mmCIF file of C-alpha atoms in Angstrom:
data_model
loop_
_atom_site.group_PDB
_atom_site.id
_atom_site.type_symbol
_atom_site.label_atom_id
_atom_site.label_comp_id
_atom_site.label_asym_id
_atom_site.label_seq_id
_atom_site.Cartn_x
_atom_site.Cartn_y
_atom_site.Cartn_z
ATOM 1 C CA MET A 25 3.281 -68.863 65.792
ATOM 2 C CA PRO A 26 6.914 -70.382 65.291
ATOM 3 C CA ARG A 27 9.413 -68.854 63.040
ATOM 4 C CA SER A 28 9.519 -71.929 60.722
ATOM 5 C CA ALA A 29 5.951 -71.399 59.843
ATOM 6 C CA ARG A 30 6.390 -67.695 58.772
ATOM 7 C CA ASN A 31 6.791 -67.134 55.072
ATOM 8 C CA THR A 32 10.053 -64.958 54.948
ATOM 9 C CA GLY A 33 8.929 -63.867 51.299
ATOM 10 C CA ASP A 34 5.615 -62.392 52.369
ATOM 11 C CA PRO A 35 5.812 -58.896 53.431
ATOM 12 C CA SER A 36 2.655 -59.097 55.389
ATOM 13 C CA SER A 37 4.148 -61.597 57.718
ATOM 14 C CA LEU A 38 6.959 -58.897 58.716
ATOM 15 C CA PRO A 39 6.569 -56.724 61.458
ATOM 16 C CA GLU A 40 5.343 -53.186 60.734
ATOM 17 C CA GLU A 41 8.427 -51.555 61.604
ATOM 18 C CA VAL A 42 10.507 -53.615 59.208
ATOM 19 C CA VAL A 43 8.079 -52.885 56.400
ATOM 20 C CA GLN A 44 8.087 -49.279 57.022
ATOM 21 C CA ASN A 45 12.018 -49.457 57.149
ATOM 22 C CA VAL A 46 11.938 -51.452 53.742
ATOM 23 C CA ARG A 47 9.728 -48.920 51.861
ATOM 24 C CA PRO A 48 12.178 -46.051 52.408
ATOM 25 C CA ARG A 49 14.939 -48.174 51.379
ATOM 26 C CA ARG A 50 13.364 -48.971 48.133
ATOM 27 C CA SER A 51 12.676 -45.465 47.395
ATOM 28 C CA ASN A 52 16.112 -44.529 48.309
ATOM 29 C CA LEU A 53 17.424 -47.212 46.000
ATOM 30 C CA ARG A 54 15.311 -45.647 43.130
ATOM 31 C CA VAL A 55 16.857 -42.389 43.784
ATOM 32 C CA ARG A 56 20.202 -43.583 43.839
ATOM 33 C CA ASN A 57 19.741 -45.579 40.703
ATOM 34 C CA THR A 58 18.570 -42.513 38.979
ATOM 35 C CA SER A 59 21.301 -40.323 40.334
ATOM 36 C CA ARG A 60 23.751 -43.053 39.131
ATOM 37 C CA MET A 61 22.193 -43.074 35.652
ATOM 38 C CA ALA A 62 22.418 -39.351 35.622
ATOM 39 C CA GLU A 63 25.976 -39.335 36.896
ATOM 40 C CA ASP A 64 26.895 -42.182 34.354
ATOM 41 C CA PRO A 65 25.790 -40.680 31.103
ATOM 42 C CA SER A 66 26.712 -43.548 28.781
ATOM 43 C CA PRO A 67 25.296 -43.565 25.089
ATOM 44 C CA SER A 68 23.629 -47.098 25.375
ATOM 45 C CA ARG A 69 21.689 -45.959 28.474
ATOM 46 C CA THR A 70 20.424 -42.699 26.915
ATOM 47 C CA TRP A 71 19.139 -44.485 23.664
ATOM 48 C CA PHE A 72 17.549 -47.078 25.705
ATOM 49 C CA GLY A 73 15.916 -44.461 27.951
ATOM 50 C CA CYS A 74 14.589 -42.564 24.734
ATOM 51 C CA LEU A 75 13.351 -45.583 23.301
ATOM 52 C CA ALA A 76 11.308 -46.686 26.422
ATOM 53 C CA PHE A 77 10.232 -43.019 26.642
ATOM 54 C CA PHE A 78 8.903 -43.010 23.126
ATOM 55 C CA LEU A 79 7.364 -46.413 23.553
ATOM 56 C CA ARG A 80 5.625 -45.436 26.643
ATOM 57 C CA THR A 81 4.380 -42.262 24.982
ATOM 58 C CA GLN A 82 3.182 -44.179 21.886
ATOM 59 C CA ALA A 83 1.447 -46.769 24.195
ATOM 60 C CA GLN A 84 -0.198 -43.864 25.983
ATOM 61 C CA GLN A 85 -1.419 -42.339 22.840
ATOM 62 C CA VAL A 86 -2.558 -45.689 21.482
ATOM 63 C CA LEU A 87 -4.539 -46.189 24.652
ATOM 64 C CA PHE A 88 -5.941 -42.567 24.478
ATOM 65 C CA ASN A 89 -6.851 -43.132 20.843
ATOM 66 C CA THR A 90 -8.340 -46.307 21.640
ATOM 67 C CA CYS A 91 -10.585 -44.912 24.268
ATOM 68 C CA ARG A 92 -11.316 -42.046 21.963
ATOM 69 C CA CYS A 93 -12.246 -44.568 19.196
ATOM 70 C CA ARG A 94 -14.425 -46.349 21.434
ATOM 71 C CA LEU A 95 -16.247 -43.260 22.386
ATOM 72 C CA LEU A 96 -16.491 -42.345 18.633
ATOM 73 C CA PHE A 97 -17.548 -45.770 17.793
ATOM 74 C CA GLN A 98 -20.320 -45.624 20.691
ATOM 75 C CA LYS A 99 -21.540 -42.352 19.404
ATOM 76 C CA LEU A 100 -21.434 -43.608 15.795
ATOM 77 C CA MET A 101 -23.420 -46.690 17.000
ATOM 78 C CA GLU A 102 -25.915 -44.499 18.707
ATOM 79 C CA LYS A 103 -26.391 -42.299 15.684
ATOM 80 C CA THR A 104 -26.492 -45.150 13.209
ATOM 81 C CA GLY A 105 -29.161 -46.796 15.396
ATOM 82 C CA VAL A 106 -31.160 -43.388 15.195
ATOM 83 C CA LEU A 107 -30.615 -43.316 11.657
ATOM 84 C CA VAL A 108 -31.745 -47.004 11.207
ATOM 85 C CA LEU A 109 -34.920 -46.176 13.172
ATOM 86 C CA CYS A 110 -35.450 -43.205 11.086
ATOM 87 C CA VAL A 111 -35.071 -45.248 7.803
ATOM 88 C CA PHE A 112 -37.325 -47.969 9.174
ATOM 89 C CA GLY A 113 -39.908 -45.352 10.190
ATOM 90 C CA PHE A 114 -39.797 -43.605 6.775
ATOM 91 C CA TRP A 115 -39.987 -47.192 5.151
ATOM 92 C CA MET A 116 -43.129 -48.048 7.137
ATOM 93 C CA PHE A 117 -44.471 -44.537 6.424
ATOM 94 C CA SER A 118 -43.809 -44.757 2.616
ATOM 95 C CA MET A 119 -45.418 -48.283 2.690
ATOM 96 C CA HIS A 120 -48.534 -47.125 4.229
ATOM 97 C CA LEU A 121 -48.787 -43.792 2.634
ATOM 98 C CA PRO A 122 -49.717 -44.839 -0.846
ATOM 99 C CA SER A 123 -52.743 -46.569 0.282
ATOM 100 C CA LYS A 124 -53.777 -43.513 2.269
ATOM 101 C CA MET A 125 -53.011 -41.356 -0.952
ATOM 102 C CA GLU A 126 -55.210 -43.698 -2.992
ATOM 103 C CA VAL A 127 -58.054 -43.438 -0.517
ATOM 104 C CA TRP A 128 -57.528 -39.633 -0.546
ATOM 105 C CA GLN A 129 -57.332 -39.495 -4.339
ATOM 106 C CA ASP A 130 -60.529 -41.764 -4.505
ATOM 107 C CA ASP A 131 -62.330 -39.438 -2.177
ATOM 108 C CA SER A 132 -60.963 -36.037 -3.129
ATOM 109 C CA ILE A 133 -59.702 -36.480 -6.771
ATOM 110 C CA ASN A 134 -61.402 -39.375 -8.272
ATOM 111 C CA SER A 135 -65.052 -38.439 -7.556
ATOM 112 C CA PRO A 136 -64.712 -34.900 -8.953
ATOM 113 C CA LEU A 137 -62.974 -36.268 -12.010
ATOM 114 C CA GLN A 138 -65.591 -38.970 -12.315
ATOM 115 C CA SER A 139 -68.434 -36.484 -11.980
ATOM 116 C CA LEU A 140 -66.568 -34.216 -14.486
ATOM 117 C CA ARG A 141 -66.345 -37.056 -17.005
ATOM 118 C CA MET A 142 -69.991 -37.851 -16.593
ATOM 119 C CA TYR A 143 -70.805 -34.162 -17.061
ATOM 120 C CA GLN A 144 -68.685 -34.206 -20.344
ATOM 121 C CA GLU A 145 -70.520 -37.313 -21.495
ATOM 122 C CA LYS A 146 -73.874 -35.775 -20.924
ATOM 123 C CA VAL A 147 -72.641 -32.469 -22.586
ATOM 124 C CA ARG A 148 -71.776 -34.593 -25.641
ATOM 125 C CA HIS A 149 -75.025 -36.382 -25.567
ATOM 126 C CA HIS A 150 -77.014 -33.193 -25.278
ATOM 127 C CA THR A 151 -74.831 -31.659 -27.940
ATOM 128 C CA GLY A 152 -75.786 -34.397 -30.181
ATOM 129 C CA GLU A 153 -79.310 -34.107 -29.500
ATOM 130 C CA ILE A 154 -79.275 -30.390 -30.091
ATOM 131 C CA GLN A 155 -77.795 -31.048 -33.344
ATOM 132 C CA ASP A 156 -80.344 -33.581 -34.349
ATOM 133 C CA LEU A 157 -82.976 -31.236 -33.027
ATOM 134 C CA ARG A 158 -81.431 -28.389 -35.087
ATOM 135 C CA GLY A 159 -81.452 -30.590 -38.114
ATOM 136 C CA SER A 160 -84.952 -31.521 -37.565
ATOM 137 C CA MET A 161 -85.944 -27.790 -37.056
ATOM 138 C CA ASN A 162 -84.220 -26.918 -40.305
ATOM 139 C CA GLN A 163 -86.139 -29.761 -42.168
ATOM 140 C CA LEU A 164 -89.356 -28.509 -40.525
ATOM 141 C CA LEU A 165 -88.660 -25.103 -41.491
ATOM 142 C CA ALA A 166 -88.088 -26.074 -44.961
ATOM 143 C CA LYS A 167 -91.285 -28.073 -45.086
ATOM 144 C CA LEU A 168 -93.136 -25.153 -43.365
ATOM 145 C CA GLN A 169 -91.796 -22.893 -46.196
ATOM 146 C CA GLU A 170 -92.798 -25.438 -48.841
ATOM 147 C CA MET A 171 -96.284 -25.808 -47.233
ATOM 148 C CA GLU A 172 -96.531 -21.901 -47.020
ATOM 149 C CA ALA A 173 -95.652 -21.633 -50.724
ATOM 150 C CA MET A 174 -98.180 -24.417 -51.458
ATOM 151 C CA SER A 175 -100.592 -22.846 -49.071
ATOM 152 C CA ASP A 176 -100.240 -19.701 -51.204
ATOM 153 C CA GLU A 177 -100.675 -21.527 -54.309
ATOM 154 C CA GLN A 178 -103.562 -23.403 -52.778
ATOM 155 C CA LYS A 179 -105.102 -20.278 -51.432
ATOM 156 C CA MET A 180 -104.941 -18.738 -54.870
ATOM 157 C CA THR A 181 -106.133 -21.900 -56.437
ATOM 158 C CA GLN A 182 -109.020 -22.013 -54.079
ATOM 159 C CA LYS A 183 -109.689 -18.339 -54.526
ATOM 160 C CA ILE A 184 -109.828 -18.912 -58.412
ATOM 161 C CA MET A 185 -112.020 -21.881 -57.835
ATOM 162 C CA LYS A 186 -114.390 -20.008 -55.531
ATOM 163 C CA MET A 187 -114.497 -17.326 -57.967
ATOM 164 C CA ILE A 188 -115.327 -19.981 -60.762
ATOM 165 C CA GLN A 189 -117.638 -22.060 -58.683
ATOM 166 C CA GLY A 190 -119.189 -19.051 -57.068
ATOM 167 C CA ASP A 191 -118.465 -20.040 -53.318
ATOM 168 C CA TYR A 192 -118.436 -16.328 -52.441
ATOM 169 C CA ILE A 193 -122.148 -16.092 -53.040
ATOM 170 C CA GLU A 194 -123.512 -17.127 -49.616
ATOM 171 C CA LYS A 195 -126.958 -17.426 -50.734
ATOM 172 C CA PRO A 196 -129.156 -20.559 -51.532
ATOM 173 C CA ASP A 197 -129.405 -21.338 -55.131
ATOM 174 C CA PHE A 198 -132.927 -22.374 -56.171
ATOM 175 C CA ALA A 199 -132.075 -22.957 -59.702
ATOM 176 C CA LEU A 200 -129.810 -26.037 -59.111
ATOM 177 C CA LYS A 201 -130.572 -29.052 -61.214
ATOM 178 C CA SER A 202 -129.665 -31.256 -58.362
ATOM 179 C CA ILE A 203 -132.696 -29.995 -56.223
ATOM 180 C CA GLY A 204 -135.260 -30.506 -59.005
ATOM 181 C CA SER A 205 -134.935 -27.390 -61.142
ATOM 182 C CA SER A 206 -135.176 -27.850 -65.013
ATOM 183 C CA ILE A 207 -135.254 -25.920 -68.411
ATOM 184 C CA ASP A 208 -138.546 -25.080 -70.000
ATOM 185 C CA PHE A 209 -137.510 -25.757 -73.562
ATOM 186 C CA GLU A 210 -140.766 -24.356 -74.972
ATOM 187 C CA HIS A 211 -139.696 -20.877 -73.839
ATOM 188 C CA THR A 212 -136.021 -21.270 -74.412
ATOM 189 C CA SER A 213 -133.776 -20.451 -77.535
ATOM 190 C CA ALA A 214 -132.364 -23.240 -79.688
ATOM 191 C CA THR A 215 -128.875 -24.385 -78.974
ATOM 192 C CA TYR A 216 -126.199 -22.881 -81.362
ATOM 193 C CA ASN A 217 -125.263 -25.786 -83.955
ATOM 194 C CA TYR A 218 -121.452 -25.387 -84.611
ATOM 195 C CA ASP A 219 -119.879 -27.824 -87.181
ATOM 196 C CA LYS A 220 -116.663 -28.345 -85.125
ATOM 197 C CA ALA A 221 -118.823 -29.362 -82.162
ATOM 198 C CA ARG A 222 -119.919 -32.396 -84.013
ATOM 199 C CA SER A 223 -118.380 -35.728 -84.481
ATOM 200 C CA TYR A 224 -118.752 -37.485 -87.922
ATOM 201 C CA TRP A 225 -117.728 -40.913 -89.392
ATOM 202 C CA ASN A 226 -118.411 -41.398 -93.202
ATOM 203 C CA TRP A 227 -120.744 -38.416 -93.193
ATOM 204 C CA ILE A 228 -122.727 -39.965 -90.418
ATOM 205 C CA ARG A 229 -122.880 -37.775 -87.299
ATOM 206 C CA LEU A 230 -122.070 -39.647 -84.186
ATOM 207 C CA TRP A 231 -122.592 -37.071 -81.396
ATOM 208 C CA ASN A 232 -122.564 -33.567 -80.654
ATOM 209 C CA TYR A 233 -120.314 -31.735 -78.249
ATOM 210 C CA ALA A 234 -122.610 -28.739 -77.703
ATOM 211 C CA GLN A 235 -123.881 -28.536 -74.358
ATOM 212 C CA PRO A 236 -127.810 -28.481 -73.567
ATOM 213 C CA PRO A 237 -129.495 -25.416 -71.818
ATOM 214 C CA ASP A 238 -129.501 -27.282 -68.413
ATOM 215 C CA VAL A 239 -125.875 -27.056 -68.152
ATOM 216 C CA ILE A 240 -126.296 -23.573 -66.828
ATOM 217 C CA LEU A 241 -128.044 -25.033 -63.656
ATOM 218 C CA GLU A 242 -124.862 -27.139 -62.629
ATOM 219 C CA PRO A 243 -121.778 -25.822 -60.687
ATOM 220 C CA ASN A 244 -119.126 -26.942 -63.247
ATOM 221 C CA MET A 245 -117.421 -23.951 -64.444
ATOM 222 C CA THR A 246 -114.700 -25.376 -66.726
ATOM 223 C CA PRO A 247 -113.949 -23.599 -70.156
ATOM 224 C CA GLY A 248 -116.511 -24.880 -72.757
ATOM 225 C CA ASN A 249 -118.940 -26.229 -70.466
ATOM 226 C CA CYS A 250 -121.706 -23.666 -71.189
ATOM 227 C CA TRP A 251 -124.923 -23.347 -73.269
ATOM 228 C CA ALA A 252 -124.514 -21.332 -76.509
ATOM 229 C CA PHE A 253 -127.240 -19.961 -78.503
ATOM 230 C CA ALA A 254 -126.976 -18.291 -81.996
ATOM 231 C CA GLY A 255 -126.318 -14.521 -82.331
ATOM 232 C CA ASP A 256 -126.493 -12.079 -79.578
ATOM 233 C CA ARG A 257 -130.205 -12.383 -78.678
ATOM 234 C CA GLY A 258 -131.788 -15.271 -76.764
ATOM 235 C CA GLN A 259 -133.607 -16.424 -73.739
ATOM 236 C CA VAL A 260 -133.842 -19.280 -71.173
ATOM 237 C CA THR A 261 -136.578 -20.080 -68.848
ATOM 238 C CA ILE A 262 -135.801 -21.923 -65.623
ATOM 239 C CA ARG A 263 -138.539 -24.087 -63.822
ATOM 240 C CA LEU A 264 -137.885 -23.780 -60.032
ATOM 241 C CA ALA A 265 -138.311 -26.793 -57.881
ATOM 242 C CA GLN A 266 -140.701 -24.815 -55.811
ATOM 243 C CA LYS A 267 -142.322 -21.364 -55.693
ATOM 244 C CA VAL A 268 -139.730 -18.820 -54.272
ATOM 245 C CA TYR A 269 -140.009 -15.120 -53.104
ATOM 246 C CA LEU A 270 -137.236 -13.856 -55.603
ATOM 247 C CA SER A 271 -134.668 -11.286 -54.228
ATOM 248 C CA ASN A 272 -131.413 -11.726 -56.283
ATOM 249 C CA LEU A 273 -130.137 -13.246 -59.521
ATOM 250 C CA THR A 274 -126.589 -14.193 -60.273
ATOM 251 C CA LEU A 275 -124.696 -14.644 -63.659
ATOM 252 C CA GLN A 276 -121.427 -16.243 -63.889
ATOM 253 C CA HIS A 277 -118.841 -16.399 -66.578
ATOM 254 C CA ILE A 278 -115.235 -17.740 -66.963
ATOM 255 C CA PRO A 279 -112.368 -15.284 -66.362
ATOM 256 C CA LYS A 280 -110.301 -14.058 -69.279
ATOM 257 C CA THR A 281 -107.173 -15.929 -68.002
ATOM 258 C CA ILE A 282 -108.529 -19.269 -68.539
ATOM 259 C CA SER A 283 -110.696 -18.615 -71.732
ATOM 260 C CA LEU A 284 -109.333 -20.518 -74.756
ATOM 261 C CA SER A 285 -109.917 -17.772 -77.156
ATOM 262 C CA GLY A 286 -108.329 -15.313 -74.731
ATOM 263 C CA SER A 287 -111.340 -12.936 -74.995
ATOM 264 C CA LEU A 288 -114.777 -12.638 -73.356
ATOM 265 C CA ASP A 289 -116.789 -11.353 -76.312
ATOM 266 C CA THR A 290 -119.230 -14.256 -75.977
ATOM 267 C CA ALA A 291 -120.364 -13.137 -72.664
ATOM 268 C CA PRO A 292 -123.849 -11.686 -72.151
ATOM 269 C CA LYS A 293 -124.201 -8.007 -71.841
ATOM 270 C CA ASP A 294 -127.724 -6.533 -71.463
ATOM 271 C CA PHE A 295 -130.544 -8.672 -70.131
ATOM 272 C CA VAL A 296 -133.913 -8.509 -68.498
ATOM 273 C CA ILE A 297 -135.378 -10.858 -65.803
ATOM 274 C CA TYR A 298 -139.094 -11.933 -65.641
ATOM 275 C CA GLY A 299 -140.960 -13.793 -62.942
ATOM 276 C CA MET A 300 -143.381 -16.396 -64.380
ATOM 277 C CA GLU A 301 -146.304 -18.273 -62.950
ATOM 278 C CA SER A 302 -146.901 -21.914 -63.779
ATOM 279 C CA SER A 303 -150.307 -21.173 -65.214
ATOM 280 C CA PRO A 304 -151.251 -19.164 -66.910
ATOM 281 C CA ARG A 305 -148.083 -17.854 -68.254
ATOM 282 C CA GLU A 306 -147.879 -14.533 -66.693
ATOM 283 C CA GLU A 307 -144.575 -12.553 -66.962
ATOM 284 C CA VAL A 308 -143.751 -10.012 -64.438
ATOM 285 C CA PHE A 309 -140.866 -7.621 -64.974
ATOM 286 C CA LEU A 310 -138.179 -7.861 -62.121
ATOM 287 C CA GLY A 311 -135.506 -5.754 -63.434
ATOM 288 C CA ALA A 312 -133.041 -4.976 -66.338
ATOM 289 C CA PHE A 313 -129.334 -5.276 -65.817
ATOM 290 C CA GLN A 314 -125.886 -5.213 -67.621
ATOM 291 C CA PHE A 315 -123.169 -7.937 -66.919
ATOM 292 C CA GLN A 316 -119.612 -6.939 -66.785
ATOM 293 C CA PRO A 317 -117.368 -9.886 -67.903
ATOM 294 C CA GLU A 318 -114.343 -8.444 -65.896
ATOM 295 C CA ASN A 319 -116.121 -9.591 -62.794
ATOM 296 C CA THR A 320 -116.611 -13.247 -63.339
ATOM 297 C CA ILE A 321 -119.527 -13.391 -60.818
ATOM 298 C CA GLN A 322 -122.209 -10.848 -60.498
ATOM 299 C CA MET A 323 -125.160 -10.745 -58.201
ATOM 300 C CA PHE A 324 -128.071 -8.471 -59.227
ATOM 301 C CA ALA A 325 -130.757 -7.397 -56.645
ATOM 302 C CA LEU A 326 -134.050 -7.366 -58.341
ATOM 303 C CA GLN A 327 -135.558 -3.995 -59.044
ATOM 304 C CA ASN A 328 -138.985 -5.203 -58.720
ATOM 305 C CA GLN A 329 -139.771 -7.514 -55.738
ATOM 306 C CA PRO A 330 -143.552 -8.118 -55.578
ATOM 307 C CA PRO A 331 -144.771 -9.836 -52.458
ATOM 308 C CA ARG A 332 -145.578 -12.993 -54.450
ATOM 309 C CA ALA A 333 -143.933 -16.302 -55.206
ATOM 310 C CA PHE A 334 -142.960 -17.351 -58.600
ATOM 311 C CA GLY A 335 -142.527 -21.040 -59.974
ATOM 312 C CA ALA A 336 -140.184 -19.894 -63.063
ATOM 313 C CA VAL A 337 -137.741 -17.273 -64.066
ATOM 314 C CA LYS A 338 -136.976 -16.046 -67.524
ATOM 315 C CA VAL A 339 -133.550 -14.485 -68.526
ATOM 316 C CA LYS A 340 -133.874 -12.625 -71.803
ATOM 317 C CA ILE A 341 -130.544 -11.501 -73.098
ATOM 318 C CA SER A 342 -130.509 -8.612 -75.619
ATOM 319 C CA SER A 343 -126.848 -8.245 -76.459
ATOM 320 C CA ASN A 344 -123.420 -9.681 -75.893
ATOM 321 C CA TRP A 345 -119.885 -8.233 -75.802
ATOM 322 C CA GLY A 346 -119.042 -8.437 -79.583
ATOM 323 C CA ASN A 347 -119.249 -11.855 -80.897
ATOM 324 C CA PRO A 348 -121.718 -11.972 -83.796
ATOM 325 C CA ARG A 349 -122.142 -15.738 -84.115
ATOM 326 C CA PHE A 350 -123.099 -16.883 -80.577
ATOM 327 C CA THR A 351 -123.440 -16.099 -77.053
ATOM 328 C CA CYS A 352 -122.303 -18.439 -74.163
ATOM 329 C CA LEU A 353 -124.017 -18.616 -70.813
ATOM 330 C CA TYR A 354 -122.139 -20.586 -68.131
ATOM 331 C CA ARG A 355 -124.373 -20.415 -64.956
ATOM 332 C CA VAL A 356 -127.463 -18.831 -63.754
ATOM 333 C CA ARG A 357 -128.373 -18.738 -59.932
ATOM 334 C CA VAL A 358 -131.782 -17.753 -58.515
ATOM 335 C CA HIS A 359 -131.825 -16.479 -54.929
ATOM 336 C CA GLY A 360 -134.739 -15.784 -52.600
ATOM 337 C CA SER A 361 -136.776 -17.476 -49.700
ATOM 338 C CA VAL A 362 -139.703 -19.921 -49.700
ATOM 339 C CA THR A 363 -141.477 -17.794 -47.096
ATOM 340 C CA LEU A 364 -142.428 -14.162 -47.646
ATOM 341 C CA PRO A 365 -139.996 -11.773 -46.103
ATOM 342 C CA LYS A 366 -141.082 -9.831 -43.056
ATOM 343 C CA GLU A 367 -139.535 -6.563 -44.335
ATOM 344 C CA PRO A 368 -139.314 -5.675 -48.013
ATOM 345 C CA PRO A 369 -135.596 -5.572 -49.199
ATOM 346 C CA HIS A 370 -133.965 -2.473 -50.204
ATOM 347 C CA GLN A 371 -134.549 -2.079 -54.034
ATOM 348 C CA ASP A 372 -131.238 -1.473 -55.638
ATOM 349 C CA CYS A 373 -130.920 -1.363 -59.387
ATOM 350 C CA CYS A 374 -126.938 -1.672 -59.121
ATOM 351 C CA PRO A 375 -125.504 -5.205 -59.370
ATOM 352 C CA LYS A 376 -123.356 -6.457 -56.660
ATOM 353 C CA ARG A 377 -120.005 -7.520 -57.864
ATOM 354 C CA VAL A 378 -118.197 -10.446 -56.445
#
């Protein structure tokens, strides 16, 4: 290569020996310059060196701080990214959590609450029904008490009516007018004529309130519905509907509690019973008895019970309980059977009180 072609400014074109000689020369020059600066301690050069040293130190610190800031910034960015990811995850979780909570509430809270509300409604409904039932029970108890009181009164009334009407006598009555029995007026005392029992208009008698003798053959036992005869002695003959084997006779009078006069002095006292044939008029003594007015119904067992049937019965009264004007007979019953009894009944002179 010719010398003109070489670049004198290019160190690579120099020979290696020259280059090696140049490098020591430069280092020697630097050493010399520094030694000269040290040997020549001028004020301007010292200030300039200090400034250069200070600038160089500040530059190094700036570079160091810049590198440190980069590291801090990188770490901050990393942590900020992690934080952003955490916030995003929390936001997603919070967005989906309410729906899951609602589902859980619906499954684990709403269903028990709903069942509890339904139970409360049922309890309220049943409480109302129980209160209504309690009110109905109270009304029913009140009605039962009223019915019990009424039943007591009715029982007492029925008892009185049975005592009056003779329902305690559980025997057939062959002297009832409704079955064909009647009064034999030829052998019966006259009816007592009482002026107050008659109705007049201009001295003309319209009707008589006095009852005929056949009233004693009816079950009506109201006060005043009786047959009265004058004085304390009289008799009544009853034709039976058919011949009967006689066993008992019952007399009945109203109780003192419903008597208009407040006394029982018109009730019969001593009487005699006869059995009579249709023809001829033969009287057979059947017994003598005494009626006690305190016992409104008295059944007397006949003292003499011959094995024969009679078509009529005579009741002959010989005294009453103190009324001198008249005697009242309310009802007479005749008991027996249409066939001959197989065994003769026990003869008892004592009356059966009912």
